[in-house]
CSV table of C-alpha atoms in Angstrom, one decimal:
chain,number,residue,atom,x,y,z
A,1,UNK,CA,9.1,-14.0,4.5
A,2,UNK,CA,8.1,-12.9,7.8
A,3,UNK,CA,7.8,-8.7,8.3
A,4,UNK,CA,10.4,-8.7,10.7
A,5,UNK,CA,13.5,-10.9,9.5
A,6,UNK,CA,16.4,-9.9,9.4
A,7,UNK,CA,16.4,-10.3,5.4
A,8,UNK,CA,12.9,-8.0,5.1
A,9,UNK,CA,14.2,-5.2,7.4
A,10,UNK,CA,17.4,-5.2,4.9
A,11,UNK,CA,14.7,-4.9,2.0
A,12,UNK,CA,13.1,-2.5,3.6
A,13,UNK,CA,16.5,-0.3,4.8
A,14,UNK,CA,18.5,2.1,2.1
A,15,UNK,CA,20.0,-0.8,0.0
A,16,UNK,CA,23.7,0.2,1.0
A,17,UNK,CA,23.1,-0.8,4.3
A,18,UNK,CA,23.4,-4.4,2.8
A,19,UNK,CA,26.4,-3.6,1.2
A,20,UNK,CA,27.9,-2.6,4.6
A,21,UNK,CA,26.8,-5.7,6.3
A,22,UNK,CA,28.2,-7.7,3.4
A,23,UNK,CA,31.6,-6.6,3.6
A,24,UNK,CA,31.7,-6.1,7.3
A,25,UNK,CA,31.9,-9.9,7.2
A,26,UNK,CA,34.1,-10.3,4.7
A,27,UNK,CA,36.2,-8.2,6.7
A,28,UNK,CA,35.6,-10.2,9.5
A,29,UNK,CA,36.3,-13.4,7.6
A,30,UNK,CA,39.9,-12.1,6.3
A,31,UNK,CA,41.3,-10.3,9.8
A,32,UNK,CA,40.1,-14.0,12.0
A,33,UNK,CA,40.2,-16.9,9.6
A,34,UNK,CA,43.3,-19.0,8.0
A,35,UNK,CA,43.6,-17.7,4.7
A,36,UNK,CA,42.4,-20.6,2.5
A,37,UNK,CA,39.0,-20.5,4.9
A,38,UNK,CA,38.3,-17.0,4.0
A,39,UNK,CA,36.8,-17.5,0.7
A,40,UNK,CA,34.1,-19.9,2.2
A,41,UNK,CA,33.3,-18.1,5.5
A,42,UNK,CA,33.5,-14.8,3.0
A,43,UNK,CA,30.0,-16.8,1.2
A,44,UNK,CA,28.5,-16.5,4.0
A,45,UNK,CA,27.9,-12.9,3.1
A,46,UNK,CA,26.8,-13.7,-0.1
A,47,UNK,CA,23.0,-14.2,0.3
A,48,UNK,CA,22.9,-10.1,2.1
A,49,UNK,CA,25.2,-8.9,-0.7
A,50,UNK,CA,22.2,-10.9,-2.8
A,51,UNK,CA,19.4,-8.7,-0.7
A,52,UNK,CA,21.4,-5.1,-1.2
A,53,UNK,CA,20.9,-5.9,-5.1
A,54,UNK,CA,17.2,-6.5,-4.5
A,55,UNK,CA,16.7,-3.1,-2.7
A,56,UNK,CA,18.9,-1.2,-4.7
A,57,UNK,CA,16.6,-2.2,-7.6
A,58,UNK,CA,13.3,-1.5,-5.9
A,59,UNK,CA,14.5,1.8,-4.5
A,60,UNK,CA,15.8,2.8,-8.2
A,61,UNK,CA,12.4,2.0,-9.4
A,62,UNK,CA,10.3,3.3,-6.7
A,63,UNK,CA,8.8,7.4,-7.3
A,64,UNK,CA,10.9,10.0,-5.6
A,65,UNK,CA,9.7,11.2,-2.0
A,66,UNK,CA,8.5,15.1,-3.8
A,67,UNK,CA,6.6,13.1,-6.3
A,68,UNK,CA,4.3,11.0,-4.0
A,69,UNK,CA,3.7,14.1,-1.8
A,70,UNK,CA,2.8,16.2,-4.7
A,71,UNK,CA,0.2,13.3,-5.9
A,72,UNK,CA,-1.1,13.4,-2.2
A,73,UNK,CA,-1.3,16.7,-2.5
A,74,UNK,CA,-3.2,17.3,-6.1
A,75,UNK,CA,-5.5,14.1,-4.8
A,76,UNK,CA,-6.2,16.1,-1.7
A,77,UNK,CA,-7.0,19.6,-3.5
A,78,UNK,CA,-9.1,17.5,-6.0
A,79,UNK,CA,-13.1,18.5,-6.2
A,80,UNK,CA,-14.7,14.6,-5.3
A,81,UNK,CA,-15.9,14.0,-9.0
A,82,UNK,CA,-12.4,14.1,-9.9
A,83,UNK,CA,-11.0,11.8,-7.0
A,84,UNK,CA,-13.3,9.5,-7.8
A,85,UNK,CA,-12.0,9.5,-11.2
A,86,UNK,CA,-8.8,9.3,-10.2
A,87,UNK,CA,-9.2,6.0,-8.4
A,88,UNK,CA,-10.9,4.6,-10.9
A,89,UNK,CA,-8.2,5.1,-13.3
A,90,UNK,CA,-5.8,3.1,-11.0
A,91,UNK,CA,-7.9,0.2,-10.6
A,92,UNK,CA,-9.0,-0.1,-14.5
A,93,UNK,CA,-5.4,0.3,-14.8
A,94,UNK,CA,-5.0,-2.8,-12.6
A,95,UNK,CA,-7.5,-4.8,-14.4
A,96,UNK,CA,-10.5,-4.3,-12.8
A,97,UNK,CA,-14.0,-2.9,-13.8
A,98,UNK,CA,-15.7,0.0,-11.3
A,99,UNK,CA,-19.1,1.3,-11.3
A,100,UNK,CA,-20.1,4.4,-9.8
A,101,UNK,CA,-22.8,3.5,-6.8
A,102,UNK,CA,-26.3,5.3,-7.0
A,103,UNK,CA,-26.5,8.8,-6.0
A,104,UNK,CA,-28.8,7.7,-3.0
A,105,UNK,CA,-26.4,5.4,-1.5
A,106,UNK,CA,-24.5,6.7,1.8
A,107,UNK,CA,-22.2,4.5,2.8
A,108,UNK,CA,-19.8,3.9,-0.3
A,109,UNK,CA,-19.3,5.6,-3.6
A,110,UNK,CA,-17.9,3.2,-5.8
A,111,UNK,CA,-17.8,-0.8,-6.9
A,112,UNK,CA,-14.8,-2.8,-8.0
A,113,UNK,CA,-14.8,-5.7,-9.9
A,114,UNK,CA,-12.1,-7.6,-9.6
A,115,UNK,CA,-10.8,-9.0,-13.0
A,116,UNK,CA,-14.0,-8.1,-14.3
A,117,UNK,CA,-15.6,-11.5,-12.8
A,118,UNK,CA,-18.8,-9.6,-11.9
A,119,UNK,CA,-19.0,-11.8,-9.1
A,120,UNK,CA,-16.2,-11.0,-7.0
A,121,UNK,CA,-15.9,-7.1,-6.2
A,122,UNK,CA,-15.7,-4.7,-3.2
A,123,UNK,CA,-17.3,-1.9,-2.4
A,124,UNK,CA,-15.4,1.8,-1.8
A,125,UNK,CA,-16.3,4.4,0.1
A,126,UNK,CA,-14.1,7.6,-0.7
A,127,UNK,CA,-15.9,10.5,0.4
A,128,UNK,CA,-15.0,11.1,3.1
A,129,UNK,CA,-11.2,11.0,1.6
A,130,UNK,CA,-10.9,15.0,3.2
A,131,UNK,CA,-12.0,14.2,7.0
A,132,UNK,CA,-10.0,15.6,10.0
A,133,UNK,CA,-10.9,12.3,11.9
A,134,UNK,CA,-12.0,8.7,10.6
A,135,UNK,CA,-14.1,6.9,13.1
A,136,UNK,CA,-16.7,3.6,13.2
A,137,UNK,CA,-20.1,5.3,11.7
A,138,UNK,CA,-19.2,5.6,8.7
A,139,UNK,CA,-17.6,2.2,9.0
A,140,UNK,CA,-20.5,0.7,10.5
A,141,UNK,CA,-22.8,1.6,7.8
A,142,UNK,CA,-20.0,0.4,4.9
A,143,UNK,CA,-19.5,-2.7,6.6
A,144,UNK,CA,-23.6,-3.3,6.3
A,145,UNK,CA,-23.9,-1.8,3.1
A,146,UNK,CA,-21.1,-4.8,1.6
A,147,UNK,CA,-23.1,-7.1,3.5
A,148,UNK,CA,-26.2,-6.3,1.5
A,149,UNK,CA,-25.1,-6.3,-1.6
A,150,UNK,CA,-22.9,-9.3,-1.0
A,151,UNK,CA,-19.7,-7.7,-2.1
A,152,UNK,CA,-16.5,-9.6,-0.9
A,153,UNK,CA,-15.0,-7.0,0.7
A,154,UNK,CA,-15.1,-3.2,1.8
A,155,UNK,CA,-12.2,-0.3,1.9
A,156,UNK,CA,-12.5,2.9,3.1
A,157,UNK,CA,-9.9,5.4,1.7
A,158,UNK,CA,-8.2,7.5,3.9
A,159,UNK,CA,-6.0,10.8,2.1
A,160,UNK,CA,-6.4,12.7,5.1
A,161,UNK,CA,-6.7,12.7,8.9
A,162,UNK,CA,-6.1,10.2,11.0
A,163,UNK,CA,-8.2,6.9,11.9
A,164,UNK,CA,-9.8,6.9,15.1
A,165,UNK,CA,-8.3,3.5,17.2
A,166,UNK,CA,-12.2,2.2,18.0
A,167,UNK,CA,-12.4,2.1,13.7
A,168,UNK,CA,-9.1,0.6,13.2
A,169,UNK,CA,-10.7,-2.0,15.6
A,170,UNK,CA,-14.0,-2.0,13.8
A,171,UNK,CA,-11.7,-2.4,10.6
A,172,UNK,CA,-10.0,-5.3,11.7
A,173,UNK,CA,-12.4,-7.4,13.0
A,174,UNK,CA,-14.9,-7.3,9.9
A,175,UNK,CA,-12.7,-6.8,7.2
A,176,UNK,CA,-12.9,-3.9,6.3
A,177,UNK,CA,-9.7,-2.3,4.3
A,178,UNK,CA,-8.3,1.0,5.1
A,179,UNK,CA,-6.4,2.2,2.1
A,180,UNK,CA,-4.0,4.7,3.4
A,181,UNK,CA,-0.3,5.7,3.7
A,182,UNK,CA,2.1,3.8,1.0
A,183,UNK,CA,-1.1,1.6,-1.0
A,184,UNK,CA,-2.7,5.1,-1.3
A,185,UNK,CA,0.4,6.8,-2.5
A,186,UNK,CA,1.0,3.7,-4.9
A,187,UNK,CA,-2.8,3.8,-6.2
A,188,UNK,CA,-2.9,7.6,-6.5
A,189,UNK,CA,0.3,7.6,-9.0
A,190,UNK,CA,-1.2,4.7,-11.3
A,191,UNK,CA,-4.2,6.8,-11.5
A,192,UNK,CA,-2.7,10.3,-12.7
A,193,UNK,CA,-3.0,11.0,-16.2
């Protein structure tokens, strides 16, 4: 489904916004049609009706707004031992293996194995997860740091600040992922105890 159809905006809106547009045109149907048209025209409506089901379910199931913030805001008060830990409760609790990185090593903190292949992991670096402002450096040397040790991909977490434009740039063109805003949120909460 493409980001910005009409049916992923409605999955993305509150879910009684369907539920408006539903009977808006079964409204519609009944005050312009013949009477014995209005039950098929009415159909028409029955595909958004469908969608306001599928949001109200998701939105019943996703954490409340006061509990994200409060995990954003125990990750952000965390000593980095312990947000390291954090994270790598999340991923083991998605199925994957992580190593802590050797003390020397700069540009990244942790490797993730995906599955628990051994062959197919990423590199993390999360160090930085308390910065003001995210820019290319420490991008740069992440990005070479996967590269040497042949990892499949990099992210860079970001809990705090804001990412500079020229590294979002960086980011994009060599794959690097940023793991911010609603994956962070998400990852954080599988992670807490």
């Amino acid at each position: 489904m493409a980001p910005n159809s009409g049916f992923a905006v409605l999955l993305r809106s509150p879910w009684w916004v369907s539920f408006l547009i539903a009977a808006a045109i079964v409204l519609a149907c009944a005050a312009l049609l013949p009477a014995h048209l209005v039950p098929f025209a009415a159909a028409g409506a029955l595909p958004i009706f469908v969608i306001g089901c599928v949001a109200a379910w998701r939105q019943a199931r996703a954490p409340s707004r006061a509990r994200v913030q409060a995990a954003r805001a125990a990750a952000a008060a965390m000593p980095w031992r312990d947000f390291a830990a954090l994270l790598t409760r999340a991923w083991v609790a998605e199925g994957h293996a992580v190593q802590p990185l050797p003390a020397g090593t700069q540009a990244a903190d942790l490797r993730v194995v995906r599955g628990g292949s051994g062959h197919d992991f990423i590199v993390v670096a999360a160090r930085r997860y308390k910065a003001a402002t995210h820019g290319v450096e420490p991008l740069r040397a992440l990005h070479a740091l996967a590269q040497q040790q042949g990892a499949q991909a990099a992210t860079y977490v970001v809990l705090q600040g804001s990412v500079s434009e020229a590294a979002r740039q960086f980011a994009a063109g060599h794959g690097i992922a940023l793991l911010e805003g609603p994956a962070l949120e998400a990852l954080l909460l599988k992670g807490q105890p």
